[in-house]
Amino acid sequence: MATWQVSVLTIFPEMFPGPLGLSLAGKALEKGIWSLEVLDIRDFARDKHRSVDDTPFGGGAGMVMRPDVIDQALAAVETRPGPVVYLSPRGRLLDQALVRELAAQAGLKLLCGRYEGVDQRALEARNVSEVSVGDYVLSGGETAAQVLLDAVLRLRPGVMGNQESLAEESFERGLLEYPLYTRPADWNGRAVPEALLSGHHEKIRLWRQRQAEEITRQRRPDLWARYRGGKSED
Ligand code: ADE
């Protein structure tokens, strides 16, 4: 199978592959299931100070990444497959549905911002989509890009050994995952739920389904409402 190409644009290239060089993603990187190209945005600066940012028009705190520099960096990955995604707290919130969409792309190009963000014109000129990893502010897009890649890569064929376990996970069916247990069957006086020791597959499936529903109902009323809404037959 062809290598899935990822390009990252950042002013901190040494942050990559970071945690993605270990574990499942790291093994898949070594095997050539995906490839990682990291470009230093500073290499596209043209002045002698290699400046990538400037003060915001209209005033205000912090600095803004320059459109000319960002545009040149994006031009360098223009021919690479897949969409350009800018990691930003203003973007579409990353959830498992978006993770699936991104995993189905031909590749990914990730733009990591620093300072207050990137000049709007560069984003518009290069047709950049924005994705947020949550309603909180990080000091840069690099860790957000790693979160996104971690979630996306594990859906790519050949990255996870056991594709079956993917279907059972939290969010895949619109529910949080049921609780998990392993040996010993009795630990410090705490027993494993009876149903799981029965060896009766249908009983186990039902127990897990009920637990997943109960945990979702209690912890995530938002997910629960959507799940209930999607189930038209009951
Ligand atoms: N950059 C800073 N905060 C971010 C967030 N929450 N998501 C994506 N990129 C970011």
PDB file of C-alpha atoms and ligand atoms in Angstrom:
ATOM      1  CA  MET A   1       0.000   0.000   0.000  1.00  0.00           C
ATOM      2  CA  ALA A   2       1.142   3.566  -0.758  1.00  0.00           C
ATOM      3  CA  THR A   3       2.661   5.601   2.044  1.00  0.00           C
ATOM      4  CA  TRP A   4       0.258   8.090   3.643  1.00  0.00           C
ATOM      5  CA  GLN A   5       2.043  11.444   3.495  1.00  0.00           C
ATOM      6  CA  VAL A   6       1.924  13.954   6.327  1.00  0.00           C
ATOM      7  CA  SER A   7       3.559  17.383   6.072  1.00  0.00           C
ATOM      8  CA  VAL A   8       3.877  19.652   9.094  1.00  0.00           C
ATOM      9  CA  LEU A   9       4.703  23.355   8.939  1.00  0.00           C
ATOM     10  CA  THR A  10       6.044  24.723  12.219  1.00  0.00           C
ATOM     11  CA  ILE A  11       8.633  27.068  13.716  1.00  0.00           C
ATOM     12  CA  PHE A  12       9.538  24.236  16.114  1.00  0.00           C
ATOM     13  CA  PRO A  13      10.467  21.329  13.813  1.00  0.00           C
ATOM     14  CA  GLU A  14      12.273  19.584  16.677  1.00  0.00           C
ATOM     15  CA  MET A  15       8.882  18.933  18.299  1.00  0.00           C
ATOM     16  CA  PHE A  16       8.266  16.234  15.629  1.00  0.00           C
ATOM     17  CA  PRO A  17       7.788  13.319  15.487  1.00  0.00           C
ATOM     18  CA  GLY A  18       7.791  13.638  19.299  1.00  0.00           C
ATOM     19  CA  PRO A  19       5.364  11.091  20.765  1.00  0.00           C
ATOM     20  CA  LEU A  20       4.384  10.006  17.241  1.00  0.00           C
ATOM     21  CA  GLY A  21       7.832   8.432  16.891  1.00  0.00           C
ATOM     22  CA  LEU A  22       6.942   5.878  19.593  1.00  0.00           C
ATOM     23  CA  SER A  23       4.406   3.099  20.040  1.00  0.00           C
ATOM     24  CA  LEU A  24       1.960   2.245  17.239  1.00  0.00           C
ATOM     25  CA  ALA A  25       2.417   5.440  15.194  1.00  0.00           C
ATOM     26  CA  GLY A  26       6.210   5.166  15.540  1.00  0.00           C
ATOM     27  CA  LYS A  27       6.277   1.558  14.337  1.00  0.00           C
ATOM     28  CA  ALA A  28       4.032   2.458  11.402  1.00  0.00           C
ATOM     29  CA  LEU A  29       6.352   5.381  10.568  1.00  0.00           C
ATOM     30  CA  GLU A  30       9.352   3.013  10.552  1.00  0.00           C
ATOM     31  CA  LYS A  31       7.461   0.583   8.324  1.00  0.00           C
ATOM     32  CA  GLY A  32       6.599   3.328   5.825  1.00  0.00           C
ATOM     33  CA  ILE A  33       2.849   3.084   6.392  1.00  0.00           C
ATOM     34  CA  TRP A  34       2.959   6.850   6.817  1.00  0.00           C
ATOM     35  CA  SER A  35       5.694   9.417   6.229  1.00  0.00           C
ATOM     36  CA  LEU A  36       6.428  12.671   8.007  1.00  0.00           C
ATOM     37  CA  GLU A  37       7.912  15.731   6.350  1.00  0.00           C
ATOM     38  CA  VAL A  38       8.557  18.623   8.732  1.00  0.00           C
ATOM     39  CA  LEU A  39       9.173  22.086   7.299  1.00  0.00           C
ATOM     40  CA  ASP A  40      10.577  24.952   9.335  1.00  0.00           C
ATOM     41  CA  ILE A  41       8.425  28.006   8.581  1.00  0.00           C
ATOM     42  CA  ARG A  42      11.456  30.183   9.336  1.00  0.00           C
ATOM     43  CA  ASP A  43      13.168  28.806   6.199  1.00  0.00           C
ATOM     44  CA  PHE A  44      10.572  30.744   4.181  1.00  0.00           C
ATOM     45  CA  ALA A  45      11.345  34.108   5.773  1.00  0.00           C
ATOM     46  CA  ARG A  46      13.266  36.423   3.494  1.00  0.00           C
ATOM     47  CA  ASP A  47      14.786  39.097   5.744  1.00  0.00           C
ATOM     48  CA  LYS A  48      18.098  38.674   7.529  1.00  0.00           C
ATOM     49  CA  HIS A  49      16.416  38.229  10.919  1.00  0.00           C
ATOM     50  CA  ARG A  50      14.307  35.376   9.496  1.00  0.00           C
ATOM     51  CA  SER A  51      11.214  36.986  11.017  1.00  0.00           C
ATOM     52  CA  VAL A  52       7.934  35.128  10.675  1.00  0.00           C
ATOM     53  CA  ASP A  53       5.701  37.491  12.672  1.00  0.00           C
ATOM     54  CA  ASP A  54       4.743  41.137  12.989  1.00  0.00           C
ATOM     55  CA  THR A  55       2.503  43.372  15.131  1.00  0.00           C
ATOM     56  CA  PRO A  56      -1.282  43.203  14.540  1.00  0.00           C
ATOM     57  CA  PHE A  57      -3.009  45.934  12.532  1.00  0.00           C
ATOM     58  CA  GLY A  58      -5.498  47.646  14.831  1.00  0.00           C
ATOM     59  CA  GLY A  59      -3.250  47.106  17.821  1.00  0.00           C
ATOM     60  CA  GLY A  60      -3.576  44.607  20.623  1.00  0.00           C
ATOM     61  CA  ALA A  61      -1.427  42.074  22.391  1.00  0.00           C
ATOM     62  CA  GLY A  62       0.977  39.656  20.761  1.00  0.00           C
ATOM     63  CA  MET A  63       2.185  39.052  17.255  1.00  0.00           C
ATOM     64  CA  VAL A  64       0.672  37.704  14.031  1.00  0.00           C
ATOM     65  CA  MET A  65       2.307  35.260  11.606  1.00  0.00           C
ATOM     66  CA  ARG A  66       3.020  37.029   8.316  1.00  0.00           C
ATOM     67  CA  PRO A  67       0.930  36.118   5.253  1.00  0.00           C
ATOM     68  CA  ASP A  68       3.874  36.198   2.817  1.00  0.00           C
ATOM     69  CA  VAL A  69       5.931  33.764   4.892  1.00  0.00           C
ATOM     70  CA  ILE A  70       3.020  31.388   5.534  1.00  0.00           C
ATOM     71  CA  ASP A  71       2.070  31.523   1.852  1.00  0.00           C
ATOM     72  CA  GLN A  72       5.571  30.544   0.761  1.00  0.00           C
ATOM     73  CA  ALA A  73       5.642  27.681   3.262  1.00  0.00           C
ATOM     74  CA  LEU A  74       2.268  26.427   1.979  1.00  0.00           C
ATOM     75  CA  ALA A  75       3.476  26.782  -1.625  1.00  0.00           C
ATOM     76  CA  ALA A  76       6.306  24.374  -0.786  1.00  0.00           C
ATOM     77  CA  VAL A  77       3.793  21.602   0.057  1.00  0.00           C
ATOM     78  CA  GLU A  78       1.254  22.499  -2.637  1.00  0.00           C
ATOM     79  CA  THR A  79       1.827  19.292  -4.601  1.00  0.00           C
ATOM     80  CA  ARG A  80       1.533  17.012  -1.560  1.00  0.00           C
ATOM     81  CA  PRO A  81      -1.729  15.052  -1.274  1.00  0.00           C
ATOM     82  CA  GLY A  82      -4.594  16.024   1.013  1.00  0.00           C
ATOM     83  CA  PRO A  83      -6.080  19.169   2.546  1.00  0.00           C
ATOM     84  CA  VAL A  84      -4.276  21.890   4.494  1.00  0.00           C
ATOM     85  CA  VAL A  85      -5.439  22.023   8.104  1.00  0.00           C
ATOM     86  CA  TYR A  86      -4.580  24.940  10.360  1.00  0.00           C
ATOM     87  CA  LEU A  87      -4.735  24.045  14.063  1.00  0.00           C
ATOM     88  CA  SER A  88      -6.630  26.815  15.798  1.00  0.00           C
ATOM     89  CA  PRO A  89      -9.041  27.180  18.720  1.00  0.00           C
ATOM     90  CA  ARG A  90     -11.449  28.826  16.238  1.00  0.00           C
ATOM     91  CA  GLY A  91     -11.623  25.716  14.061  1.00  0.00           C
ATOM     92  CA  ARG A  92     -14.176  22.929  13.736  1.00  0.00           C
ATOM     93  CA  LEU A  93     -14.059  20.927  16.933  1.00  0.00           C
ATOM     94  CA  LEU A  94     -12.231  17.625  16.454  1.00  0.00           C
ATOM     95  CA  ASP A  95     -14.426  14.611  17.181  1.00  0.00           C
ATOM     96  CA  GLN A  96     -14.333  11.000  16.036  1.00  0.00           C
ATOM     97  CA  ALA A  97     -16.464  11.821  12.961  1.00  0.00           C
ATOM     98  CA  LEU A  98     -13.934  14.455  11.830  1.00  0.00           C
ATOM     99  CA  VAL A  99     -11.086  12.060  12.663  1.00  0.00           C
ATOM    100  CA  ARG A 100     -12.679   9.529  10.288  1.00  0.00           C
ATOM    101  CA  GLU A 101     -13.044  12.181   7.570  1.00  0.00           C
ATOM    102  CA  LEU A 102      -9.398  13.169   7.880  1.00  0.00           C
ATOM    103  CA  ALA A 103      -8.224   9.547   7.885  1.00  0.00           C
ATOM    104  CA  ALA A 104     -10.045   9.078   4.562  1.00  0.00           C
ATOM    105  CA  GLN A 105      -8.030  11.885   2.895  1.00  0.00           C
ATOM    106  CA  ALA A 106      -5.114  11.137   0.550  1.00  0.00           C
ATOM    107  CA  GLY A 107      -2.694  12.719   3.063  1.00  0.00           C
ATOM    108  CA  LEU A 108      -2.559  15.727   5.395  1.00  0.00           C
ATOM    109  CA  LYS A 109      -0.742  19.040   5.565  1.00  0.00           C
ATOM    110  CA  LEU A 110      -0.802  20.611   9.008  1.00  0.00           C
ATOM    111  CA  LEU A 111      -0.056  24.259   9.683  1.00  0.00           C
ATOM    112  CA  CYS A 112       0.964  24.960  13.272  1.00  0.00           C
ATOM    113  CA  GLY A 113       0.545  28.540  14.427  1.00  0.00           C
ATOM    114  CA  ARG A 114       2.349  30.339  17.233  1.00  0.00           C
ATOM    115  CA  TYR A 115       1.845  33.791  18.739  1.00  0.00           C
ATOM    116  CA  GLU A 116      -1.719  35.093  18.368  1.00  0.00           C
ATOM    117  CA  GLY A 117      -2.262  33.285  15.061  1.00  0.00           C
ATOM    118  CA  VAL A 118      -1.874  33.548  11.298  1.00  0.00           C
ATOM    119  CA  ASP A 119      -2.847  36.490   9.051  1.00  0.00           C
ATOM    120  CA  GLN A 120      -6.363  35.744   7.775  1.00  0.00           C
ATOM    121  CA  ARG A 121      -5.470  36.457   4.126  1.00  0.00           C
ATOM    122  CA  ALA A 122      -2.971  33.600   3.905  1.00  0.00           C
ATOM    123  CA  LEU A 123      -5.628  31.174   5.194  1.00  0.00           C
ATOM    124  CA  GLU A 124      -8.148  32.409   2.612  1.00  0.00           C
ATOM    125  CA  ALA A 125      -5.688  32.521  -0.292  1.00  0.00           C
ATOM    126  CA  ARG A 126      -4.607  28.906   0.300  1.00  0.00           C
ATOM    127  CA  ASN A 127      -8.056  27.470   1.101  1.00  0.00           C
ATOM    128  CA  VAL A 128      -7.033  26.327   4.563  1.00  0.00           C
ATOM    129  CA  SER A 129      -9.491  24.506   6.897  1.00  0.00           C
ATOM    130  CA  GLU A 130      -9.300  25.135  10.618  1.00  0.00           C
ATOM    131  CA  VAL A 131      -9.519  22.452  13.273  1.00  0.00           C
ATOM    132  CA  SER A 132      -9.569  22.861  17.064  1.00  0.00           C
ATOM    133  CA  VAL A 133      -8.713  20.045  19.467  1.00  0.00           C
ATOM    134  CA  GLY A 134     -10.848  21.495  22.251  1.00  0.00           C
ATOM    135  CA  ASP A 135     -12.274  24.598  23.875  1.00  0.00           C
ATOM    136  CA  TYR A 136      -9.072  25.710  25.568  1.00  0.00           C
ATOM    137  CA  VAL A 137      -6.035  27.615  24.356  1.00  0.00           C
ATOM    138  CA  LEU A 138      -2.670  25.934  23.771  1.00  0.00           C
ATOM    139  CA  SER A 139       0.539  27.897  23.330  1.00  0.00           C
ATOM    140  CA  GLY A 140       0.856  26.651  19.753  1.00  0.00           C
ATOM    141  CA  GLY A 141      -0.582  24.301  17.177  1.00  0.00           C
ATOM    142  CA  GLU A 142       2.158  21.660  17.473  1.00  0.00           C
ATOM    143  CA  THR A 143       0.667  19.651  20.349  1.00  0.00           C
ATOM    144  CA  ALA A 144      -2.769  20.012  18.739  1.00  0.00           C
ATOM    145  CA  ALA A 145      -1.330  18.602  15.484  1.00  0.00           C
ATOM    146  CA  GLN A 146       0.058  15.660  17.451  1.00  0.00           C
ATOM    147  CA  VAL A 147      -3.307  14.979  19.048  1.00  0.00           C
ATOM    148  CA  LEU A 148      -4.988  15.108  15.640  1.00  0.00           C
ATOM    149  CA  LEU A 149      -2.380  12.846  14.027  1.00  0.00           C
ATOM    150  CA  ASP A 150      -2.514  10.342  16.880  1.00  0.00           C
ATOM    151  CA  ALA A 151      -6.274   9.990  16.476  1.00  0.00           C
ATOM    152  CA  VAL A 152      -6.162   9.888  12.662  1.00  0.00           C
ATOM    153  CA  LEU A 153      -3.184   7.560  12.218  1.00  0.00           C
ATOM    154  CA  ARG A 154      -4.678   4.809  14.342  1.00  0.00           C
ATOM    155  CA  LEU A 155      -7.548   4.606  11.831  1.00  0.00           C
ATOM    156  CA  ARG A 156      -5.187   4.184   8.884  1.00  0.00           C
ATOM    157  CA  PRO A 157      -4.886   0.607   7.625  1.00  0.00           C
ATOM    158  CA  GLY A 158      -1.855  -1.191   9.023  1.00  0.00           C
ATOM    159  CA  VAL A 159      -1.281   1.125  11.999  1.00  0.00           C
ATOM    160  CA  MET A 160      -3.267  -0.778  14.632  1.00  0.00           C
ATOM    161  CA  GLY A 161      -2.777  -4.514  14.818  1.00  0.00           C
ATOM    162  CA  ASN A 162      -6.312  -5.205  15.947  1.00  0.00           C
ATOM    163  CA  GLN A 163      -8.810  -3.365  13.727  1.00  0.00           C
ATOM    164  CA  GLU A 164     -11.675  -5.055  15.567  1.00  0.00           C
ATOM    165  CA  SER A 165     -11.021  -3.179  18.800  1.00  0.00           C
ATOM    166  CA  LEU A 166     -11.580   0.101  16.898  1.00  0.00           C
ATOM    167  CA  ALA A 167     -15.304  -0.589  16.414  1.00  0.00           C
ATOM    168  CA  GLU A 168     -15.828  -1.153  20.146  1.00  0.00           C
ATOM    169  CA  GLU A 169     -14.250   2.083  21.331  1.00  0.00           C
ATOM    170  CA  SER A 170     -15.732   5.159  22.904  1.00  0.00           C
ATOM    171  CA  PHE A 171     -17.479   7.407  20.333  1.00  0.00           C
ATOM    172  CA  GLU A 172     -17.415   4.887  17.482  1.00  0.00           C
ATOM    173  CA  ARG A 173     -21.000   3.883  18.254  1.00  0.00           C
ATOM    174  CA  GLY A 174     -21.971   7.217  19.782  1.00  0.00           C
ATOM    175  CA  LEU A 175     -21.472   5.893  23.326  1.00  0.00           C
ATOM    176  CA  LEU A 176     -18.621   5.979  25.818  1.00  0.00           C
ATOM    177  CA  GLU A 177     -16.927   2.633  26.286  1.00  0.00           C
ATOM    178  CA  TYR A 178     -18.032   0.140  28.952  1.00  0.00           C
ATOM    179  CA  PRO A 179     -15.695  -0.505  31.932  1.00  0.00           C
ATOM    180  CA  LEU A 180     -12.821  -2.972  31.484  1.00  0.00           C
ATOM    181  CA  TYR A 181     -11.499  -5.664  33.813  1.00  0.00           C
ATOM    182  CA  THR A 182      -8.623  -8.136  33.773  1.00  0.00           C
ATOM    183  CA  ARG A 183      -7.182 -10.677  36.230  1.00  0.00           C
ATOM    184  CA  PRO A 184      -7.281 -11.190  39.151  1.00  0.00           C
ATOM    185  CA  ALA A 185     -11.041 -11.873  39.355  1.00  0.00           C
ATOM    186  CA  ASP A 186     -10.916 -10.668  42.960  1.00  0.00           C
ATOM    187  CA  TRP A 187      -8.573  -7.763  43.697  1.00  0.00           C
ATOM    188  CA  ASN A 188      -8.377  -6.297  47.214  1.00  0.00           C
ATOM    189  CA  GLY A 189     -11.897  -7.507  47.847  1.00  0.00           C
ATOM    190  CA  ARG A 190     -13.240  -5.987  44.630  1.00  0.00           C
ATOM    191  CA  ALA A 191     -14.880  -8.550  42.368  1.00  0.00           C
ATOM    192  CA  VAL A 192     -15.220  -8.466  38.590  1.00  0.00           C
ATOM    193  CA  PRO A 193     -18.896  -8.148  37.523  1.00  0.00           C
ATOM    194  CA  GLU A 194     -20.548 -11.557  37.418  1.00  0.00           C
ATOM    195  CA  ALA A 195     -21.774 -11.258  33.805  1.00  0.00           C
ATOM    196  CA  LEU A 196     -18.204 -11.056  32.501  1.00  0.00           C
ATOM    197  CA  LEU A 197     -17.231 -14.355  34.143  1.00  0.00           C
ATOM    198  CA  SER A 198     -20.203 -16.229  32.675  1.00  0.00           C
ATOM    199  CA  GLY A 199     -18.605 -17.091  29.310  1.00  0.00           C
ATOM    200  CA  HIS A 200     -22.057 -16.418  27.842  1.00  0.00           C
ATOM    201  CA  HIS A 201     -21.423 -14.133  24.838  1.00  0.00           C
ATOM    202  CA  GLU A 202     -24.905 -12.668  24.515  1.00  0.00           C
ATOM    203  CA  LYS A 203     -25.095 -11.956  28.261  1.00  0.00           C
ATOM    204  CA  ILE A 204     -21.700 -10.233  28.099  1.00  0.00           C
ATOM    205  CA  ARG A 205     -22.709  -8.179  25.063  1.00  0.00           C
ATOM    206  CA  LEU A 206     -25.896  -7.021  26.797  1.00  0.00           C
ATOM    207  CA  TRP A 207     -24.082  -6.156  30.024  1.00  0.00           C
ATOM    208  CA  ARG A 208     -21.532  -4.090  28.100  1.00  0.00           C
ATOM    209  CA  GLN A 209     -24.219  -2.345  26.085  1.00  0.00           C
ATOM    210  CA  ARG A 210     -26.129  -1.372  29.258  1.00  0.00           C
ATOM    211  CA  GLN A 211     -22.963  -0.144  30.962  1.00  0.00           C
ATOM    212  CA  ALA A 212     -21.974   1.942  27.927  1.00  0.00           C
ATOM    213  CA  GLU A 213     -25.439   3.489  27.883  1.00  0.00           C
ATOM    214  CA  GLU A 214     -25.464   4.190  31.618  1.00  0.00           C
ATOM    215  CA  ILE A 215     -21.998   5.772  31.652  1.00  0.00           C
ATOM    216  CA  THR A 216     -22.846   7.929  28.637  1.00  0.00           C
ATOM    217  CA  ARG A 217     -26.160   9.028  30.170  1.00  0.00           C
ATOM    218  CA  GLN A 218     -24.477  10.016  33.439  1.00  0.00           C
ATOM    219  CA  ARG A 219     -21.290  11.611  32.157  1.00  0.00           C
ATOM    220  CA  ARG A 220     -22.214  13.029  28.769  1.00  0.00           C
ATOM    221  CA  PRO A 221     -25.814  14.145  28.479  1.00  0.00           C
ATOM    222  CA  ASP A 222     -24.898  15.754  25.121  1.00  0.00           C
ATOM    223  CA  LEU A 223     -23.768  12.437  23.599  1.00  0.00           C
ATOM    224  CA  TRP A 224     -26.675  10.624  25.234  1.00  0.00           C
ATOM    225  CA  ALA A 225     -29.251  12.986  23.703  1.00  0.00           C
ATOM    226  CA  ARG A 226     -27.721  12.520  20.244  1.00  0.00           C
ATOM    227  CA  TYR A 227     -27.579   8.749  20.664  1.00  0.00           C
ATOM    228  CA  ARG A 228     -31.211   8.601  21.755  1.00  0.00           C
ATOM    229  CA  GLY A 229     -32.182  10.906  18.884  1.00  0.00           C
ATOM    230  CA  GLY A 230     -30.431   8.685  16.360  1.00  0.00           C
ATOM    231  CA  LYS A 231     -32.245   5.561  17.517  1.00  0.00           C
ATOM    232  CA  SER A 232     -35.617   6.048  15.777  1.00  0.00           C
ATOM    233  CA  GLU A 233     -37.041   2.574  16.485  1.00  0.00           C
ATOM    234  CA  ASP A 234     -37.269   2.998  20.284  1.00  0.00           C
TER     235      ASP A 234
HETATM  236  N1  ADE B   1      -3.809  26.254  19.023  1.00  0.00           N
HETATM  237  C1  ADE B   1      -4.001  26.818  20.222  1.00  0.00           C
HETATM  238  N2  ADE B   1      -5.042  26.285  20.852  1.00  0.00           N
HETATM  239  C2  ADE B   1      -5.544  25.321  20.029  1.00  0.00           C
HETATM  240  C3  ADE B   1      -6.631  24.424  20.108  1.00  0.00           C
HETATM  241  N3  ADE B   1      -7.433  24.377  21.156  1.00  0.00           N
HETATM  242  N4  ADE B   1      -6.843  23.611  19.069  1.00  0.00           N
HETATM  243  C4  ADE B   1      -6.053  23.652  17.988  1.00  0.00           C
HETATM  244  N5  ADE B   1      -5.019  24.481  17.852  1.00  0.00           N
HETATM  245  C5  ADE B   1      -4.751  25.314  18.865  1.00  0.00           C
END
